[in-house]
Amino acid sequence: MASPLKIRKENRILEVTLDRPKANAIDLETSRVMGEVFTNFRDDPELRVAIITGAGGKFFCPGWDLKAAADGDAVDGDYGKGGFGGLQELRGLNKPVIAAINGICCGGGLELALSADVILAADHATFALPEIRSGTVADAASIKLPKRIPYHIAMEMLLTGRWLDAEEAARWGLINRIHPPERLKEETWKLANLLASGPPLVYAAIKEVVREAEDMKFQDALNRITKSQFETVERLYRSEDQLEGARAFAEKRDPVWKGR
């Protein structure tokens, strides 16, 4: 049986391509494989940035594989590490993740994209949460989407299932940038290489602070940062990279980040 993923590792970047014709839908087995891949990415000190995208030019991911469900995959089955798609509930993922949306992105596919830190899209990409039409709840999107885009737009998507084109998605801040399809991969890798050249310990601190501060009062979160009560912040302030950043600035040269 062919792997549902294509994996590329280059320049400390991991590219994960969903490759399940015809639509790159995710069944339980694919989700478990993705969970292993992203867990290994999280734990591998040699990898600094991940890209998630879809094979072909029509679909990024429509989410849950309804054909597999009809054949017995339970919607409440074992999705593996990190929950659906391997990213949604993966604890301690303190590295940047880029979603490159190369086509239709809906349902669980949109929830997967929302698990990334940066979303780039081809100009023909479309976005929706059509679960309402099949009598189900877009659970993760119901939690995340109203925090990412204006409440009323998020609720309209959740309550009606209406589609957004790439231009509207960018206007509401759902995605970062739009590119012609033939340039999406190039632009995604350009950004990934920029991030891979950056300070991994700072990225880790940023991701932990943003994640943990989401449900905290501003002053409480700031106090935890200044008192080094975040593990990643404590590690950063005691690291070689912290000293390297200061030295590089003083010596007017580019820093060499070692992640330690």
Short mmCIF file of N, CA and C in Angstrom, two decimals, residues 6-125:
data_model
loop_
_atom_site.label_atom_id
_atom_site.label_comp_id
_atom_site.label_asym_id
_atom_site.label_seq_id
_atom_site.Cartn_x
_atom_site.Cartn_y
_atom_site.Cartn_z
N LYS A 6 4.01 12.25 1.24
CA LYS A 6 5.32 12.40 0.63
C LYS A 6 6.15 13.27 1.57
N ILE A 7 7.34 12.80 1.90
CA ILE A 7 8.19 13.48 2.88
C ILE A 7 9.45 13.99 2.20
N ARG A 8 9.76 15.25 2.45
CA ARG A 8 11.00 15.84 1.96
C ARG A 8 11.68 16.54 3.11
N LYS A 9 12.98 16.29 3.29
CA LYS A 9 13.77 16.97 4.31
C LYS A 9 14.95 17.64 3.64
N GLU A 10 15.07 18.94 3.87
CA GLU A 10 16.15 19.70 3.23
C GLU A 10 16.38 20.99 4.00
N ASN A 11 17.64 21.27 4.28
CA ASN A 11 18.03 22.52 4.94
C ASN A 11 17.25 22.74 6.24
N ARG A 12 17.11 21.66 7.03
CA ARG A 12 16.44 21.69 8.33
C ARG A 12 14.94 21.93 8.21
N ILE A 13 14.41 21.73 7.02
CA ILE A 13 12.98 21.90 6.77
C ILE A 13 12.36 20.55 6.47
N LEU A 14 11.20 20.31 7.03
CA LEU A 14 10.41 19.11 6.74
C LEU A 14 9.19 19.52 5.93
N GLU A 15 9.03 18.95 4.75
CA GLU A 15 7.83 19.17 3.93
C GLU A 15 7.00 17.90 3.94
N VAL A 16 5.75 18.03 4.37
CA VAL A 16 4.82 16.91 4.42
C VAL A 16 3.71 17.18 3.41
N THR A 17 3.60 16.30 2.41
CA THR A 17 2.59 16.46 1.38
C THR A 17 1.55 15.36 1.48
N LEU A 18 0.31 15.74 1.73
CA LEU A 18 -0.79 14.78 1.72
C LEU A 18 -0.99 14.29 0.30
N ASP A 19 -0.95 12.97 0.11
CA ASP A 19 -1.04 12.41 -1.23
C ASP A 19 -1.98 11.20 -1.22
N ARG A 20 -3.27 11.50 -1.14
CA ARG A 20 -4.30 10.45 -1.14
C ARG A 20 -5.35 10.78 -2.22
N PRO A 21 -5.08 10.38 -3.45
CA PRO A 21 -6.04 10.66 -4.51
C PRO A 21 -7.43 10.11 -4.14
N LYS A 22 -8.52 10.82 -4.50
CA LYS A 22 -8.49 11.94 -5.41
C LYS A 22 -8.44 13.27 -4.68
N ALA A 23 -8.75 13.30 -3.37
CA ALA A 23 -8.97 14.59 -2.72
C ALA A 23 -8.07 14.86 -1.51
N ASN A 24 -7.14 13.95 -1.20
CA ASN A 24 -6.27 14.11 -0.02
C ASN A 24 -7.06 14.12 1.29
N ALA A 25 -8.16 13.36 1.34
CA ALA A 25 -8.92 13.24 2.58
C ALA A 25 -8.14 12.40 3.59
N ILE A 26 -8.43 12.59 4.85
CA ILE A 26 -7.68 11.94 5.93
C ILE A 26 -8.55 10.89 6.61
N ASP A 27 -8.08 9.64 6.58
CA ASP A 27 -8.73 8.57 7.34
C ASP A 27 -7.94 8.34 8.61
N LEU A 28 -8.38 7.38 9.41
CA LEU A 28 -7.72 7.14 10.69
C LEU A 28 -6.25 6.75 10.51
N GLU A 29 -5.97 5.88 9.55
CA GLU A 29 -4.60 5.43 9.36
C GLU A 29 -3.70 6.59 8.93
N THR A 30 -4.19 7.42 8.01
CA THR A 30 -3.41 8.58 7.57
C THR A 30 -3.14 9.53 8.74
N SER A 31 -4.15 9.74 9.56
CA SER A 31 -3.98 10.62 10.72
C SER A 31 -2.91 10.08 11.66
N ARG A 32 -2.92 8.78 11.86
CA ARG A 32 -1.90 8.19 12.76
C ARG A 32 -0.50 8.34 12.17
N VAL A 33 -0.38 8.16 10.85
CA VAL A 33 0.92 8.35 10.20
C VAL A 33 1.38 9.80 10.33
N MET A 34 0.46 10.74 10.13
CA MET A 34 0.79 12.15 10.28
C MET A 34 1.22 12.46 11.70
N GLY A 35 0.56 11.85 12.66
CA GLY A 35 0.93 12.06 14.06
C GLY A 35 2.35 11.64 14.35
N GLU A 36 2.76 10.50 13.79
CA GLU A 36 4.13 10.04 13.99
C GLU A 36 5.12 11.00 13.33
N VAL A 37 4.79 11.46 12.12
CA VAL A 37 5.69 12.35 11.38
C VAL A 37 5.88 13.68 12.12
N PHE A 38 4.78 14.26 12.59
CA PHE A 38 4.91 15.56 13.26
C PHE A 38 5.48 15.43 14.68
N THR A 39 5.26 14.31 15.33
CA THR A 39 5.91 14.07 16.62
C THR A 39 7.42 13.97 16.44
N ASN A 40 7.84 13.25 15.41
CA ASN A 40 9.27 13.15 15.13
C ASN A 40 9.86 14.51 14.76
N PHE A 41 9.10 15.30 14.03
CA PHE A 41 9.55 16.67 13.71
C PHE A 41 9.74 17.47 15.00
N ARG A 42 8.77 17.42 15.87
CA ARG A 42 8.85 18.15 17.14
C ARG A 42 10.10 17.77 17.93
N ASP A 43 10.45 16.49 17.91
CA ASP A 43 11.50 15.98 18.77
C ASP A 43 12.88 15.94 18.12
N ASP A 44 12.97 16.24 16.83
CA ASP A 44 14.24 16.17 16.11
C ASP A 44 14.94 17.53 16.15
N PRO A 45 16.06 17.63 16.84
CA PRO A 45 16.75 18.92 16.96
C PRO A 45 17.32 19.42 15.63
N GLU A 46 17.43 18.55 14.65
CA GLU A 46 17.97 18.95 13.36
C GLU A 46 16.93 19.61 12.46
N LEU A 47 15.65 19.46 12.80
CA LEU A 47 14.58 20.04 11.99
C LEU A 47 14.03 21.28 12.68
N ARG A 48 13.86 22.36 11.92
CA ARG A 48 13.45 23.63 12.52
C ARG A 48 12.12 24.16 12.03
N VAL A 49 11.70 23.77 10.84
CA VAL A 49 10.46 24.29 10.25
C VAL A 49 9.75 23.16 9.53
N ALA A 50 8.41 23.16 9.59
CA ALA A 50 7.63 22.18 8.83
C ALA A 50 6.69 22.88 7.87
N ILE A 51 6.45 22.22 6.74
CA ILE A 51 5.46 22.65 5.75
C ILE A 51 4.44 21.53 5.60
N ILE A 52 3.16 21.89 5.59
CA ILE A 52 2.11 20.92 5.28
C ILE A 52 1.39 21.41 4.03
N THR A 53 1.24 20.53 3.03
CA THR A 53 0.57 20.90 1.79
C THR A 53 -0.10 19.66 1.22
N GLY A 54 -0.75 19.82 0.07
CA GLY A 54 -1.43 18.71 -0.56
C GLY A 54 -0.87 18.44 -1.94
N ALA A 55 -0.99 17.19 -2.39
CA ALA A 55 -0.54 16.84 -3.73
C ALA A 55 -1.58 17.29 -4.75
N GLY A 56 -1.11 17.54 -5.98
CA GLY A 56 -2.02 17.97 -7.03
C GLY A 56 -2.33 19.45 -6.93
N GLY A 57 -3.20 19.91 -7.82
CA GLY A 57 -3.50 21.33 -7.84
C GLY A 57 -4.94 21.67 -7.52
N LYS A 58 -5.74 20.64 -7.14
CA LYS A 58 -7.16 20.90 -6.90
C LYS A 58 -7.51 20.92 -5.42
N PHE A 59 -6.92 19.99 -4.65
CA PHE A 59 -7.26 19.86 -3.24
C PHE A 59 -6.04 20.05 -2.35
N PHE A 60 -6.21 20.85 -1.30
CA PHE A 60 -5.29 20.78 -0.16
C PHE A 60 -5.74 19.61 0.70
N CYS A 61 -6.93 19.73 1.28
CA CYS A 61 -7.50 18.65 2.07
C CYS A 61 -8.95 18.98 2.38
N PRO A 62 -9.87 18.05 2.14
CA PRO A 62 -11.27 18.28 2.49
C PRO A 62 -11.61 17.80 3.90
N GLY A 63 -10.59 17.30 4.61
CA GLY A 63 -10.83 16.83 5.96
C GLY A 63 -11.08 15.34 6.05
N TRP A 64 -12.06 14.98 6.83
CA TRP A 64 -12.38 13.59 7.14
C TRP A 64 -12.78 12.81 5.89
N ASP A 65 -12.25 11.59 5.76
CA ASP A 65 -12.54 10.72 4.62
C ASP A 65 -13.88 10.03 4.83
N LEU A 66 -14.93 10.56 4.17
CA LEU A 66 -16.27 10.02 4.36
C LEU A 66 -16.41 8.62 3.78
N LYS A 67 -15.64 8.30 2.74
CA LYS A 67 -15.68 6.95 2.19
C LYS A 67 -15.12 5.95 3.19
N ALA A 68 -14.03 6.33 3.86
CA ALA A 68 -13.47 5.46 4.89
C ALA A 68 -14.44 5.31 6.05
N ALA A 69 -15.15 6.39 6.37
CA ALA A 69 -16.15 6.33 7.43
C ALA A 69 -17.27 5.36 7.07
N ALA A 70 -17.67 5.40 5.80
CA ALA A 70 -18.72 4.49 5.35
C ALA A 70 -18.27 3.03 5.39
N ASP A 71 -16.94 2.84 5.30
CA ASP A 71 -16.38 1.49 5.35
C ASP A 71 -16.03 1.05 6.76
N GLY A 72 -16.31 1.91 7.77
CA GLY A 72 -16.12 1.48 9.14
C GLY A 72 -15.23 2.33 10.01
N ASP A 73 -14.52 3.32 9.43
CA ASP A 73 -13.72 4.22 10.26
C ASP A 73 -14.65 5.03 11.17
N ALA A 74 -14.44 4.93 12.47
CA ALA A 74 -15.30 5.64 13.41
C ALA A 74 -14.83 7.08 13.56
N VAL A 75 -15.77 8.03 13.56
CA VAL A 75 -15.43 9.44 13.68
C VAL A 75 -14.77 9.73 15.03
N ASP A 76 -15.04 8.88 16.02
CA ASP A 76 -14.41 9.03 17.33
C ASP A 76 -13.34 7.97 17.54
N GLY A 77 -12.74 7.51 16.45
CA GLY A 77 -11.70 6.48 16.53
C GLY A 77 -10.36 7.04 16.95
N ASP A 78 -9.33 6.21 16.81
CA ASP A 78 -7.97 6.56 17.23
C ASP A 78 -7.27 7.34 16.13
N TYR A 79 -7.18 8.66 16.30
CA TYR A 79 -6.50 9.50 15.31
C TYR A 79 -4.99 9.49 15.48
N GLY A 80 -4.48 8.94 16.58
CA GLY A 80 -3.06 8.89 16.81
C GLY A 80 -2.53 10.11 17.53
N LYS A 81 -1.22 10.21 17.60
CA LYS A 81 -0.57 11.32 18.29
C LYS A 81 -0.94 12.64 17.63
N GLY A 82 -1.23 13.62 18.46
CA GLY A 82 -1.55 14.94 17.94
C GLY A 82 -2.97 15.10 17.47
N GLY A 83 -3.81 14.07 17.64
CA GLY A 83 -5.19 14.18 17.21
C GLY A 83 -5.32 14.20 15.70
N PHE A 84 -6.43 14.70 15.20
CA PHE A 84 -6.72 14.67 13.77
C PHE A 84 -5.63 15.38 12.97
N GLY A 85 -5.03 14.67 12.03
CA GLY A 85 -4.00 15.25 11.19
C GLY A 85 -2.64 15.40 11.84
N GLY A 86 -2.52 14.97 13.10
CA GLY A 86 -1.22 14.97 13.77
C GLY A 86 -0.77 16.30 14.34
N LEU A 87 -1.49 17.38 14.06
CA LEU A 87 -1.07 18.71 14.51
C LEU A 87 -2.00 19.34 15.53
N GLN A 88 -3.27 19.03 15.41
CA GLN A 88 -4.31 19.77 16.12
C GLN A 88 -4.13 19.77 17.63
N GLU A 89 -3.68 18.65 18.19
CA GLU A 89 -3.53 18.53 19.64
C GLU A 89 -2.12 18.13 20.05
N LEU A 90 -1.15 18.34 19.18
CA LEU A 90 0.21 17.93 19.48
C LEU A 90 0.83 18.86 20.51
N ARG A 91 1.11 18.35 21.68
CA ARG A 91 1.64 19.15 22.78
C ARG A 91 3.11 19.50 22.56
N GLY A 92 3.46 20.69 23.00
CA GLY A 92 4.87 21.09 23.00
C GLY A 92 5.48 21.31 21.64
N LEU A 93 4.67 21.58 20.62
CA LEU A 93 5.23 21.84 19.29
C LEU A 93 5.68 23.29 19.23
N ASN A 94 6.96 23.49 19.47
CA ASN A 94 7.51 24.84 19.59
C ASN A 94 8.37 25.23 18.40
N LYS A 95 7.99 24.73 17.23
CA LYS A 95 8.67 25.07 15.99
C LYS A 95 7.65 25.62 15.00
N PRO A 96 8.07 26.50 14.10
CA PRO A 96 7.13 27.08 13.13
C PRO A 96 6.60 26.04 12.14
N VAL A 97 5.32 26.16 11.82
CA VAL A 97 4.67 25.30 10.83
C VAL A 97 3.98 26.21 9.80
N ILE A 98 4.21 25.93 8.53
CA ILE A 98 3.61 26.68 7.43
C ILE A 98 2.63 25.77 6.71
N ALA A 99 1.43 26.25 6.47
CA ALA A 99 0.47 25.54 5.63
C ALA A 99 0.47 26.19 4.26
N ALA A 100 0.69 25.39 3.21
CA ALA A 100 0.65 25.88 1.83
C ALA A 100 -0.62 25.32 1.19
N ILE A 101 -1.63 26.16 1.04
CA ILE A 101 -2.95 25.72 0.60
C ILE A 101 -3.02 25.79 -0.92
N ASN A 102 -3.00 24.62 -1.55
CA ASN A 102 -2.90 24.55 -3.00
C ASN A 102 -4.24 24.26 -3.69
N GLY A 103 -5.35 24.39 -2.95
CA GLY A 103 -6.65 24.12 -3.56
C GLY A 103 -7.75 24.17 -2.52
N ILE A 104 -8.72 23.28 -2.67
CA ILE A 104 -9.86 23.24 -1.75
C ILE A 104 -9.40 22.89 -0.34
N CYS A 105 -9.81 23.71 0.61
CA CYS A 105 -9.41 23.54 2.01
C CYS A 105 -10.68 23.69 2.85
N CYS A 106 -11.24 22.58 3.28
CA CYS A 106 -12.52 22.66 3.97
C CYS A 106 -12.61 21.63 5.08
N GLY A 107 -13.59 21.82 5.95
CA GLY A 107 -13.81 20.89 7.04
C GLY A 107 -12.55 20.68 7.87
N GLY A 108 -12.21 19.43 8.11
CA GLY A 108 -11.01 19.12 8.86
C GLY A 108 -9.74 19.60 8.19
N GLY A 109 -9.77 19.80 6.88
CA GLY A 109 -8.61 20.38 6.19
C GLY A 109 -8.36 21.81 6.61
N LEU A 110 -9.45 22.57 6.80
CA LEU A 110 -9.30 23.94 7.30
C LEU A 110 -8.84 23.92 8.75
N GLU A 111 -9.33 22.97 9.53
CA GLU A 111 -8.88 22.85 10.92
C GLU A 111 -7.39 22.51 10.96
N LEU A 112 -6.94 21.67 10.03
CA LEU A 112 -5.51 21.36 9.94
C LEU A 112 -4.71 22.60 9.61
N ALA A 113 -5.20 23.40 8.65
CA ALA A 113 -4.50 24.65 8.30
C ALA A 113 -4.45 25.60 9.49
N LEU A 114 -5.52 25.65 10.27
CA LEU A 114 -5.56 26.54 11.44
C LEU A 114 -4.56 26.11 12.52
N SER A 115 -4.05 24.89 12.41
CA SER A 115 -3.04 24.42 13.36
C SER A 115 -1.64 24.93 13.01
N ALA A 116 -1.50 25.51 11.81
CA ALA A 116 -0.22 26.07 11.39
C ALA A 116 -0.05 27.48 11.94
N ASP A 117 1.16 27.99 11.84
CA ASP A 117 1.47 29.34 12.31
C ASP A 117 1.34 30.38 11.21
N VAL A 118 1.59 29.97 9.98
CA VAL A 118 1.50 30.85 8.83
C VAL A 118 0.77 30.08 7.73
N ILE A 119 -0.15 30.76 7.03
CA ILE A 119 -0.90 30.11 5.95
C ILE A 119 -0.70 30.89 4.67
N LEU A 120 -0.12 30.23 3.66
CA LEU A 120 0.01 30.78 2.32
C LEU A 120 -0.95 30.02 1.43
N ALA A 121 -1.48 30.69 0.40
CA ALA A 121 -2.48 30.03 -0.44
C ALA A 121 -2.29 30.38 -1.91
N ALA A 122 -2.62 29.42 -2.77
CA ALA A 122 -2.71 29.69 -4.20
C ALA A 122 -3.94 30.55 -4.45
N ASP A 123 -3.92 31.30 -5.54
CA ASP A 123 -5.02 32.24 -5.77
C ASP A 123 -6.35 31.57 -6.09
N HIS A 124 -6.32 30.26 -6.39
CA HIS A 124 -7.56 29.54 -6.66
C HIS A 124 -8.06 28.76 -5.43
N ALA A 125 -7.37 28.88 -4.31
CA ALA A 125 -7.76 28.15 -3.10
C ALA A 125 -9.11 28.64 -2.58
#
